[in-house]
Structure formats: structure tokens, C-alpha cells
CSV table of C-alpha atoms and ligand atoms in Angstrom, one decimal:
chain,number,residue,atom,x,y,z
A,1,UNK,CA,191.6,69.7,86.1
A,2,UNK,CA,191.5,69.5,82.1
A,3,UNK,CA,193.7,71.7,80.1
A,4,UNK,CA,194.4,72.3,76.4
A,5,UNK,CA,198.3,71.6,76.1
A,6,UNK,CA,201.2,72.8,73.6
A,7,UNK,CA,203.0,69.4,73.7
A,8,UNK,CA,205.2,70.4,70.3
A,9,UNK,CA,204.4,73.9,68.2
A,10,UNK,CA,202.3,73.7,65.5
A,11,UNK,CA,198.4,74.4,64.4
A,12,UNK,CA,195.3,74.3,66.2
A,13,UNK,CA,194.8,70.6,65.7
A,14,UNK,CA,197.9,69.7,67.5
A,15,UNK,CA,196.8,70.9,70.8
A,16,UNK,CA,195.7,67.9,73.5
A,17,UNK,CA,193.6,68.1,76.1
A,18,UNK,CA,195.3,66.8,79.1
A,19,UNK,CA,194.4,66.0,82.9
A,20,UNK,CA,196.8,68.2,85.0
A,21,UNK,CA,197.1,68.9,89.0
A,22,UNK,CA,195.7,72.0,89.9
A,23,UNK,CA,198.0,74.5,90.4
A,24,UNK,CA,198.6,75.9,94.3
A,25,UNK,CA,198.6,79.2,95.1
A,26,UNK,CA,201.7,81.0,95.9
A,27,UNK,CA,201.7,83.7,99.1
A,28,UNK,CA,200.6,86.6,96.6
A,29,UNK,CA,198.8,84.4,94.0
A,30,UNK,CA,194.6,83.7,93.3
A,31,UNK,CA,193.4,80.2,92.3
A,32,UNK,CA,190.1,80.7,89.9
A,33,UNK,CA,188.0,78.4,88.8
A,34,UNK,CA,187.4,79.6,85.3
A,35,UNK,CA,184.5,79.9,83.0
A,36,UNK,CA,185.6,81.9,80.4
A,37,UNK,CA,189.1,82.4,77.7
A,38,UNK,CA,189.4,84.3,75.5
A,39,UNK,CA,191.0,83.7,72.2
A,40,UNK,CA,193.4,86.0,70.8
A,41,UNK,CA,195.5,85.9,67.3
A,42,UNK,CA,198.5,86.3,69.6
A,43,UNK,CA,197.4,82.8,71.0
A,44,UNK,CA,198.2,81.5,67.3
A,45,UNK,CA,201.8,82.8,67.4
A,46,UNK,CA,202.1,81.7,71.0
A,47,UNK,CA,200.8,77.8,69.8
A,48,UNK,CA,202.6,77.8,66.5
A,49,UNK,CA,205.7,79.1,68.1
A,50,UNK,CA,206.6,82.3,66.4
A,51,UNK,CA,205.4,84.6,69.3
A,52,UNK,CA,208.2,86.8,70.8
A,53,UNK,CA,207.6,84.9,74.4
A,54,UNK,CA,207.3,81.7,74.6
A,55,UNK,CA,207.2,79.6,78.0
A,56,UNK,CA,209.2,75.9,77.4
A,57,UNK,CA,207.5,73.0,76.2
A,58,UNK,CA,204.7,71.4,77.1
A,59,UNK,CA,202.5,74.5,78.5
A,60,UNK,CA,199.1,75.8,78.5
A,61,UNK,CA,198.6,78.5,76.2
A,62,UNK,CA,195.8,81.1,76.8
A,63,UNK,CA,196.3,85.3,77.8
A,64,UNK,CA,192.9,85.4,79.8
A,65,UNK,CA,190.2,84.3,82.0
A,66,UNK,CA,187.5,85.2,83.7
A,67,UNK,CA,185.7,82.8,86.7
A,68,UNK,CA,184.8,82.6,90.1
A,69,UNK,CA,188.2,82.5,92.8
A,70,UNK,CA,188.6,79.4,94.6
A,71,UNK,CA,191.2,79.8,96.9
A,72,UNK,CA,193.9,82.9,97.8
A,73,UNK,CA,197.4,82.7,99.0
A,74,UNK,CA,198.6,84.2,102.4
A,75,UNK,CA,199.6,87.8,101.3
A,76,UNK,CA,196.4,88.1,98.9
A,77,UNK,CA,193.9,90.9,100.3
A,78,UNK,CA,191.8,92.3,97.1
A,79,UNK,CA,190.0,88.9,96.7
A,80,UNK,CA,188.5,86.6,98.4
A,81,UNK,CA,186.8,83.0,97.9
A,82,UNK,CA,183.9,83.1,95.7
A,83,UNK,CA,184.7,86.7,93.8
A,84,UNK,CA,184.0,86.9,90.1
A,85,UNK,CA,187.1,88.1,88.6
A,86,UNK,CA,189.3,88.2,85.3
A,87,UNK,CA,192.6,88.1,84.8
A,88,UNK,CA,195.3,89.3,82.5
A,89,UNK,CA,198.4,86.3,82.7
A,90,UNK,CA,201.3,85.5,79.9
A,91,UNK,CA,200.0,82.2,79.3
A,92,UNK,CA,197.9,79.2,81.1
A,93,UNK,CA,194.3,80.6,80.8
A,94,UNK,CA,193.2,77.6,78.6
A,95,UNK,CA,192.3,75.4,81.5
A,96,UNK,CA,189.9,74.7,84.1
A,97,UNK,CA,191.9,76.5,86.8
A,98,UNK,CA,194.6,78.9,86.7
A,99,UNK,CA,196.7,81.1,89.2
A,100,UNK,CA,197.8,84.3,88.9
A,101,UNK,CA,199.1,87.3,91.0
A,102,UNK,CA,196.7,89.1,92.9
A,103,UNK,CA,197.7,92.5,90.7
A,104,UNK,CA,197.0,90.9,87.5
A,105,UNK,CA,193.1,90.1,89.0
A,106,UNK,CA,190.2,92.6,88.6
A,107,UNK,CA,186.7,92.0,89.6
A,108,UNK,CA,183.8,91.4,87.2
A,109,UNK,CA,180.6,93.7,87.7
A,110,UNK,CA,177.9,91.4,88.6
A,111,UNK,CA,176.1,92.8,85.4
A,112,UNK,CA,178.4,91.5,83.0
A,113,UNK,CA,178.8,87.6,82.2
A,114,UNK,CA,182.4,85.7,82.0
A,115,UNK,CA,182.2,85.5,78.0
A,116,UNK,CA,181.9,89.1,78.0
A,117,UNK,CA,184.5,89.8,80.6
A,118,UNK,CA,186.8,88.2,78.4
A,119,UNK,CA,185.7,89.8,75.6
A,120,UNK,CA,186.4,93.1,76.9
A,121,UNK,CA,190.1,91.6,78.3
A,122,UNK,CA,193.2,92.2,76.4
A,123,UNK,CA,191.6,93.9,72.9
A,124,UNK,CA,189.9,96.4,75.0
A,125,UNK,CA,193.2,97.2,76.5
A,126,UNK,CA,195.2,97.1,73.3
A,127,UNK,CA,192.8,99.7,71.6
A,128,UNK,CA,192.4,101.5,74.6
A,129,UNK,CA,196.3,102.1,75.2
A,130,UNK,CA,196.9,102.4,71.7
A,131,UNK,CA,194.5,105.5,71.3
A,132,UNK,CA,195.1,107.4,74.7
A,133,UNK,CA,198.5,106.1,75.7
A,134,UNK,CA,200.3,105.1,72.8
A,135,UNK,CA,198.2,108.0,70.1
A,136,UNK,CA,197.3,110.6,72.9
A,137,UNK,CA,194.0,111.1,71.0
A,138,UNK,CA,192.1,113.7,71.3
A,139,UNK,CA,188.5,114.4,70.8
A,140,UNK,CA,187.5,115.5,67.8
A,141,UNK,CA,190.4,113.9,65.9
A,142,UNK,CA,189.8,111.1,63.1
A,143,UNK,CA,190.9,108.1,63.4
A,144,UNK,CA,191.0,105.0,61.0
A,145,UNK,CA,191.0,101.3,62.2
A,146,UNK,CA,192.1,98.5,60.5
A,147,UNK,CA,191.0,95.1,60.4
A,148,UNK,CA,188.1,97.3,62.4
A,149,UNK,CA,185.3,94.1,63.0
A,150,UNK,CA,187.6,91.7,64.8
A,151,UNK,CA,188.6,91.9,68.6
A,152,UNK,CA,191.5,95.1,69.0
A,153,UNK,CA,189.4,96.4,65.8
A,154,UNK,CA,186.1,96.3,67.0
A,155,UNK,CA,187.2,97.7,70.5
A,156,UNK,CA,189.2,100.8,68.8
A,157,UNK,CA,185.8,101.5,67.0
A,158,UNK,CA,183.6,101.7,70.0
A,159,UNK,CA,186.8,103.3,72.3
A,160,UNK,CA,187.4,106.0,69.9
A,161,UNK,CA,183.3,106.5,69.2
A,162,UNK,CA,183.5,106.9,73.1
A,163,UNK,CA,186.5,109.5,73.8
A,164,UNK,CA,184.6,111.5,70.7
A,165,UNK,CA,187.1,110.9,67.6
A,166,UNK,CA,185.4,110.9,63.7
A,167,UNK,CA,186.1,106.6,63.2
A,168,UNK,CA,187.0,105.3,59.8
A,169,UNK,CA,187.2,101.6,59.4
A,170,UNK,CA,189.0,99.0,57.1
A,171,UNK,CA,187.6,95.9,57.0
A,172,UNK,CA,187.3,92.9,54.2
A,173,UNK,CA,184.1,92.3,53.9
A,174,UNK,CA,180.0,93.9,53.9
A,175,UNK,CA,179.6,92.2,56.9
A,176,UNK,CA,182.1,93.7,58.8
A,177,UNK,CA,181.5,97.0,57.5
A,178,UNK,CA,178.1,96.4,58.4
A,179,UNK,CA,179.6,95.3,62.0
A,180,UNK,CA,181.8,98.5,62.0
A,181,UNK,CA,178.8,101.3,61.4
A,182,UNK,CA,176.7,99.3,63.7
A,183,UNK,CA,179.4,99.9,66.3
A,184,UNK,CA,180.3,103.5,65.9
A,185,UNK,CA,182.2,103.7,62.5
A,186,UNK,CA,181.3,107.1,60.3
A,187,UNK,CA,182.5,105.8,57.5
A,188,UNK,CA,183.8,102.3,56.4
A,189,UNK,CA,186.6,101.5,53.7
A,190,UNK,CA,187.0,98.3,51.9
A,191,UNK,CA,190.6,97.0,52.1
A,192,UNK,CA,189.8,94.6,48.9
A,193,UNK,CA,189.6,96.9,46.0
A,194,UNK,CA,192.1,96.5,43.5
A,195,UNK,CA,194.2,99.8,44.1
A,196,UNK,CA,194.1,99.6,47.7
A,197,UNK,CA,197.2,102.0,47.6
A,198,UNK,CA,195.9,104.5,46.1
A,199,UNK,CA,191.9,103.8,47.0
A,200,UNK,CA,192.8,104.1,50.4
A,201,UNK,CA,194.1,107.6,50.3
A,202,UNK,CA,191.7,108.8,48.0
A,203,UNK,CA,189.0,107.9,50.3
A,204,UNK,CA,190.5,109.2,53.6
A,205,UNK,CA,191.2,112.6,52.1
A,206,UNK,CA,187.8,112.8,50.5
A,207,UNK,CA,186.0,112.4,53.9
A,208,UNK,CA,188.9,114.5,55.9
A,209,UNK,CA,188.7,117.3,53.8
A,210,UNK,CA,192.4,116.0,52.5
A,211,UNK,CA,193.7,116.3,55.8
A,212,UNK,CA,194.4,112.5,56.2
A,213,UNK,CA,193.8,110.5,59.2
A,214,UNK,CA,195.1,111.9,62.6
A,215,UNK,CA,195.3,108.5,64.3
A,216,UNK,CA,195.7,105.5,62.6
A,217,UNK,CA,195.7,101.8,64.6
A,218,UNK,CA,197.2,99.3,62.5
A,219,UNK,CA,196.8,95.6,62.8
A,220,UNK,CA,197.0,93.9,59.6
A,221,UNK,CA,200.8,95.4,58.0
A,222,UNK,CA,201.3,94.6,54.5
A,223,UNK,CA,199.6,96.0,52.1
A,224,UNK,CA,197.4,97.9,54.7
A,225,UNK,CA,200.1,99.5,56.8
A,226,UNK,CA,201.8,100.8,53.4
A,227,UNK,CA,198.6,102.3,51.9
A,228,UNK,CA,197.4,103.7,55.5
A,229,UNK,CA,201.2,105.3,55.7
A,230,UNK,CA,200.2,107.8,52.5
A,231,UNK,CA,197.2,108.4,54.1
A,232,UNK,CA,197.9,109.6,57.6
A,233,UNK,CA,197.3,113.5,58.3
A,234,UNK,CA,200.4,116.3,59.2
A,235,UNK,CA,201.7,115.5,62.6
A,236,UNK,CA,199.8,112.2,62.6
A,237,UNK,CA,200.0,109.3,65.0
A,238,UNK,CA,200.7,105.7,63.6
A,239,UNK,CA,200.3,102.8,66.6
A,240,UNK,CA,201.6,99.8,65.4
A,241,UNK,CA,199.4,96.6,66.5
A,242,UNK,CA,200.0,93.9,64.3
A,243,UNK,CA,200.9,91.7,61.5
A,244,UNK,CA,197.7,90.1,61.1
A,245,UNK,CA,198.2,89.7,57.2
A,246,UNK,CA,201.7,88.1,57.8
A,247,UNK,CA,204.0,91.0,56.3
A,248,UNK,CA,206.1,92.9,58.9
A,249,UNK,CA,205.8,96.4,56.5
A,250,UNK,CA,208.9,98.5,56.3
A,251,UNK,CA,209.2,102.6,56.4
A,252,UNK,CA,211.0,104.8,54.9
A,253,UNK,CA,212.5,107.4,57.6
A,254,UNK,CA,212.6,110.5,55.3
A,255,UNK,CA,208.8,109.8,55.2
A,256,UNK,CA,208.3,110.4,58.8
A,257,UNK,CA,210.1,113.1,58.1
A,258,UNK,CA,208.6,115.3,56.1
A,259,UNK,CA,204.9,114.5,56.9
A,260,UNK,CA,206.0,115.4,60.6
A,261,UNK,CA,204.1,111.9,61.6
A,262,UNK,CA,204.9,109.5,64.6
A,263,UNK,CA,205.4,105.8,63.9
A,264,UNK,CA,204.5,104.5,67.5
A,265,UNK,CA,204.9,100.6,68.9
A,266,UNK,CA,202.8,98.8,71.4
A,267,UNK,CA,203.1,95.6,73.4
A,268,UNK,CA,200.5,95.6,75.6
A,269,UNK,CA,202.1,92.9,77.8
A,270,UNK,CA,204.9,95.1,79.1
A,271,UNK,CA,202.7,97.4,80.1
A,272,UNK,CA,200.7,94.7,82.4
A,273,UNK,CA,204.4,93.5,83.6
A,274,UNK,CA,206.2,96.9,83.7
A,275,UNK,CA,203.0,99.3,84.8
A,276,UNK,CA,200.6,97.5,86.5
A,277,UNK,CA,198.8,100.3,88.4
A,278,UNK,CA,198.2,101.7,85.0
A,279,UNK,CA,197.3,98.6,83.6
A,280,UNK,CA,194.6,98.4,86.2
A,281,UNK,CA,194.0,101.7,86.2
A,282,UNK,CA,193.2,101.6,82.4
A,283,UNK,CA,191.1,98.3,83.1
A,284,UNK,CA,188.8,100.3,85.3
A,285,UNK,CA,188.5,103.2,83.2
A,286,UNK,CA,187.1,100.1,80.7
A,287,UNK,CA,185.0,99.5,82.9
A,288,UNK,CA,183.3,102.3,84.0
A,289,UNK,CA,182.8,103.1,79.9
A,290,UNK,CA,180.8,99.8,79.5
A,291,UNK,CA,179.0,100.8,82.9
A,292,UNK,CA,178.1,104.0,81.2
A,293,UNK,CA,176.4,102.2,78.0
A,294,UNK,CA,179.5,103.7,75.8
A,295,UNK,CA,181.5,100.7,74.6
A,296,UNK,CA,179.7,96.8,74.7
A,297,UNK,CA,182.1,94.0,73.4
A,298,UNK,CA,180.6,91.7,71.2
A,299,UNK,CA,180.7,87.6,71.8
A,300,UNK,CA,180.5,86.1,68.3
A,301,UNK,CA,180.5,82.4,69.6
A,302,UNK,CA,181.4,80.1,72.5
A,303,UNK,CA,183.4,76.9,72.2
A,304,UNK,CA,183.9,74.1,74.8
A,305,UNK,CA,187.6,73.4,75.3
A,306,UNK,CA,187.4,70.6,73.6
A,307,UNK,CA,186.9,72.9,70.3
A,308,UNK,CA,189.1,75.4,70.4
A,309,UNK,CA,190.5,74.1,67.2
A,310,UNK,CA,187.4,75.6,65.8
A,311,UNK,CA,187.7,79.0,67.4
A,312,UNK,CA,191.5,79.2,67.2
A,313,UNK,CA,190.8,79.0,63.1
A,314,UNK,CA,188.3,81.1,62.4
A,315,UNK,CA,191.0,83.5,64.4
A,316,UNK,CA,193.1,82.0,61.9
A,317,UNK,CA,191.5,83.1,59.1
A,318,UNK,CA,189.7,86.4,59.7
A,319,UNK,CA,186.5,85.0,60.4
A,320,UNK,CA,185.9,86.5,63.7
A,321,UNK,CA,183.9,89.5,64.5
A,322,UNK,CA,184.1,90.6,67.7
A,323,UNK,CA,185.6,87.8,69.9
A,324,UNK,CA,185.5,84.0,70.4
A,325,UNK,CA,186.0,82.9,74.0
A,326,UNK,CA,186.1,79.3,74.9
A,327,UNK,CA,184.1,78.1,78.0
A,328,UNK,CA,184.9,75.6,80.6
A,329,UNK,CA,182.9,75.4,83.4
V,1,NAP,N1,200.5,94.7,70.2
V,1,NAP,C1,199.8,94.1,71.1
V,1,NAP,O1,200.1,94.2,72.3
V,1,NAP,C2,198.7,93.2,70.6
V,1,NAP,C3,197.7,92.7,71.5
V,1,NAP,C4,196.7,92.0,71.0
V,1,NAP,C5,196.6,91.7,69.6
V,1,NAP,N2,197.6,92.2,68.8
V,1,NAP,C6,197.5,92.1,67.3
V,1,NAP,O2,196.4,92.7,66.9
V,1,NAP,C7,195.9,92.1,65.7
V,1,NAP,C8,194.5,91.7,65.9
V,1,NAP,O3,194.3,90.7,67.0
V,1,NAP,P1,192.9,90.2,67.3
V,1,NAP,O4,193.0,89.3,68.4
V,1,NAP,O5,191.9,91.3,67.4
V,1,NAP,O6,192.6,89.3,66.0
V,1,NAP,P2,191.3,89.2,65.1
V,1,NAP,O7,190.0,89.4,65.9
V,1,NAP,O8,191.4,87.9,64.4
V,1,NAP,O9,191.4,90.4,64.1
V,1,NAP,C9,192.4,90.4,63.1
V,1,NAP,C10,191.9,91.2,61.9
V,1,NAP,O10,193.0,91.3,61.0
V,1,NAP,C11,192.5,91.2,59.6
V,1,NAP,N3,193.3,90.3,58.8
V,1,NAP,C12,193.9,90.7,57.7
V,1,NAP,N4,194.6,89.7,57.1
V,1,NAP,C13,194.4,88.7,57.9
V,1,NAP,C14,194.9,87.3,57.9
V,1,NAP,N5,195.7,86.9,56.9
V,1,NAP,N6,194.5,86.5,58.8
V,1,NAP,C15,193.7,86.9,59.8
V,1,NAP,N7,193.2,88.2,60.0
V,1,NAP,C16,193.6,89.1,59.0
V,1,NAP,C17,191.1,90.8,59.7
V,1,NAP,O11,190.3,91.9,59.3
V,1,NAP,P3,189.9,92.2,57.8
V,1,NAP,O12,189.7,90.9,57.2
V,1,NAP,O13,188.7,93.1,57.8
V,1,NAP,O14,191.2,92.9,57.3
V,1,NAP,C18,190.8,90.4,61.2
V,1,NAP,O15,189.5,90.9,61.6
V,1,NAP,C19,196.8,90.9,65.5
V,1,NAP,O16,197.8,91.2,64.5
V,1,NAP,C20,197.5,90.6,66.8
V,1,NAP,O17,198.7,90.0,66.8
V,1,NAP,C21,198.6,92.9,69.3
């Protein structure tokens, strides 16, 4: 099978394409054929080698797939040969075939394709634990996004539209505020005016009634996180996402404090590892939302393996909307 290879960390461009052996099923493990990856910034971090797990060197990078299985191991009993599935794994997805552990597959309704299974993988389930595990959101509640037209962004939008929150979304750009109201966002903020710090605020309170933001899902850090801080509501709920922007912000404690706020983490992976009935649990819930017409992911673009330079950049540099999946079959 081919497979896009970390042989040394670095950039997109220094991944190889590389015939491997296909992998062999252990007693409780799936062997899929796949058709569909999906790219995620953490893949960056993984490739470049500042993500906070990292297998040795060389390995296949990639957090999920979606395909058809091929074979099952001894122990397996919720698949069989020829199921559509996806599956959430630590790395390895960027390859022809991949095996993971029977808990960590889920099956793909017949109505939705591999691209968009993907699509619908681990940013659905990074907005989707953010807001009701991580937030404890409840309808009614506002809640602003950052970085709101790419893949956790995108998904809080819709999520939150879905479990009845007021959505206010950062974004860059007209086009992804455009993206954003198309997908459920009441009102849209532009993270590039000149006094974000004070813009930010300004604009929150003026469509809260200057009650701030009850919920805010932060991806970006820097600048962002530090205005959205001044901005959150009395007893609000901050879930930490990301450092898309490349500044890991810093708080000051009395300011949790007195605005009675919670500054709240999330590493989706642990929960897969630690919890994964609720992982799976949570998966289906997805699920049964897109089902239900309430929350569609959006596929921007597909890319043979061959280029996933090209979609691994324009992760890179903000450029997606929605999600970029790669496709192999
Ligand atoms: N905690 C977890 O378990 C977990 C899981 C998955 C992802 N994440 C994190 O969530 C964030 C989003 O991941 P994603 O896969 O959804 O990525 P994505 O689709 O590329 O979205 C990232 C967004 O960040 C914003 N951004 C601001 N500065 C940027 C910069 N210098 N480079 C690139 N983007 C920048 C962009 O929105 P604007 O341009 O509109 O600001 C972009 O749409 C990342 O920080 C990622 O590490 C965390």
C-alpha cells in the first residue's frame, strides 16, 4: 500500500510517499481500506514535530479515515468485511490502509460519502465536547467562535445553531463571515480591525445587551484569546481549543476571579483514549444531528495523496473553510 511518510519533522513538502506492507490485524483490531483523511491543523504540529504526542520516526501521520473494512481480527464483533466505517486513531490515517481498534470504528450512514464522514470526524467532536462537555451549554446562551469558518470553527457554528445558543463568529475575512451566517452565525465579528482589543468587546456587548458572551470557544490564542477574555459574560465559560495564531496567551488569575468566569481545557484525544463509550456516544449523537438536517459539514476540496502538500498549507495558512480531506482510493 502507498503511504505519506514523516521520515524527519519538518513542512509539508518534506513528506514522501512510500510503498509500505499492509498492516495485519491484531485479535481486537479492523483493517480498512480507506477512501477518505481528513486534514487537521494538529496534523501540522504532528509533521513539524511540535505536537504534544509524537509516535518515533519514520511514521504515517494522519487522525482519521473513513473506507470500506477489509478484514477483522478474531475478537472483532461490531464490523464486519465490507462495512463503511470511520475511524478516530492517534496517527497512521494518511495511507491506503490502516488498522485500528474495533472501539475507535463507527459506521458511516449509507447517505453520507467518505469526504464528508471525515469532515464531520474529529472537528465535530472538538466543537461538540467543547460546548456540552467541556462549556455545559445551554440553550438560549450566546456563544462566540473563533476562527468560526474553518473545521472545529465551522462545526461550533452549526453545533451550537443546533442545541439552540445566539452564535457570534470571529473570522478574518468577508468570505468567511459570509461562510459563518450561511451556517448559522447571528452575527459575525471581524478579528482584523485595528483595535481588536477593544473592537471585540464593544461589539459583543452591543449585541448582548452588555452581558458579554456566555460561551466562548477559542482556537486562535493571541491576540484573539486576550480580546475574547474582556469580553466573556458573568459566570462565563472559556474552552480552550487552540493556538492556531501561534501565541500560547497567558491569564491573569485575579481576572477569573472577579468576573466569576471558567477558563476550561480540552484535548479531545484523551477523551477517545480515556472515555471511549462517550466518545462514541458523542459520535452518534453527531450523527443523528446531521440525520435530522441540523448540522452538514462542509468539504472545501479533495486532494490525492500525492498533494497533500497542497491541503496541509492552505491548513497552514488559514485558507480552509470547512475541511480539506485527502482521498485515496
Ligand atoms: N484541543 C483539541 O483537542 C483540538 C482538536 C482539533 C483541533 N484543535 C485546534 O483547533 C484549532 C483549529 O483546528 P482546525 O483543524 O479547525 O484548523 P483550521 O480549519 O485551519 O482553522 C483554524 C482557524 O484559525 C484561524 N487562524 C488564525 N491565525 C491563524 C494562523 N496563523 N494560521 C492558521 N489559522 C489561523 C483561522 O481563522 P481566521 O483566519 O478567521 O481567524 C482558521 O480558520 C487549531 O488551533 C487546532 O490545533 C484542537
Amino acid at each position: 500500500m502507498k503511504a505519506l511518510v514523516v521520515q524527519q519533522f519538518g513542512a509539508p513538502e518534506t513528506l514522501v510517499i512510500e510503498e509500505r506492507p499492509t498492516p495485519v490485524p491484531s485479535a481486537d483490531e479492523v483493517l480498512i481500506d480507506v477512501h477518505a483523511a481528513g486534514v487537521n491543523f494538529p496534523d501540522l504540529m504532528v509533521i513539524d514535530g511540535t505536537y504534544q504526542i509524537l509516535p518515533p520516526l519514520p511514521f504515517i501521520p494522519g487522525k482519521e479515515c473513513a473506507g470500506v473494512v477489509k478484514a477483522v481480527g478474531s475478537c472483532v464483533t461490531s464490523v464486519k468485511p465490507g462495512d463503511r466505517v470511520m475511524m478516530q486513531i492517534e496517527y497512521g490515517a494518511f495511507a491506503q490502509q490502516v488498522v485500528a481498534n474495533q472501539i475507535n470504528c463507527h459506521a458511516v450512514p449509507d447517505a453520507m460519502s467518505f469526504p464528508e464522514a471525515v469532515a464531520m470526524g474529529l472537528s465535530y467532536m472538538t466543537a461538540h465536547f467543547a460546548l456540552v462537555d467541556r462549556a455545559q451549554l445551554k440553550p438560549g446562551e450566546t456563544v462566540l467562535v473563533t476562527g468560526a469558518a474553518g473545521g472545529v470553527g465551522l462545526a461550533a457554528v452549526q453545533i451550537a445553531k443546533a442545541l439552540g445558543a445566539i452564535v457570534l463568529a470571529a473570522v478574518d475575512s468577508p468570505e468567511k463571515a459570509a461562510v459563518a451566517k450561511a451556517n448559522g452565525a447571528d452575527h459575525v465579528i471581524d478579528t482584523t480591525v485595528a483595535d481588536l482589543r477593544n473592537a471585540l468587546r464593544e461589539e459583543v456587548f452591543a449585541v448582548t445587551a452588555k452581558r458579554g458572551a456566555d460561551v466562548i470557544l477559542d482556537q486562535v490564542g493571541g491576540g484573539v484569546f486576550d480580546a475574547c477574555l474582556r469580553a466573556i459574560a458573568w459566570c462565563g465559560r472559556m474552552v480552550v481549543i487552540g493556538f492556531a495564531s501561534g501565541r500560547v496567551p497567558e491569564i491573569k488569575a485575579g481576572y477569573i476571579l472577579v468576573k466569576n468566569i471558567a477558563v476550561i481545557g480540552l484535548q479531545i484525544s484523551d477523551y477517545r483514549d480515556r472515555q471511549p463509550d462517550r466518545f462514541r456516544a458523542m459520535r452518534q449523537e453527531l450523527l443523528d444531528l446531521y440525520s435530522a438536517g441540523k448540522i452538514k459539514p462542509h468539504v472545501m476540496a479533495t486532494y490525492a495523496l500525492k498533494d497533500a502538500a497542497l491541503a496541509l498549507n492552505a491548513v497552514k495558512h488559514g485558507k480552509v473553510i470547512g475541511k480539506v480531506v485527502l482521498t485515496t482510493a
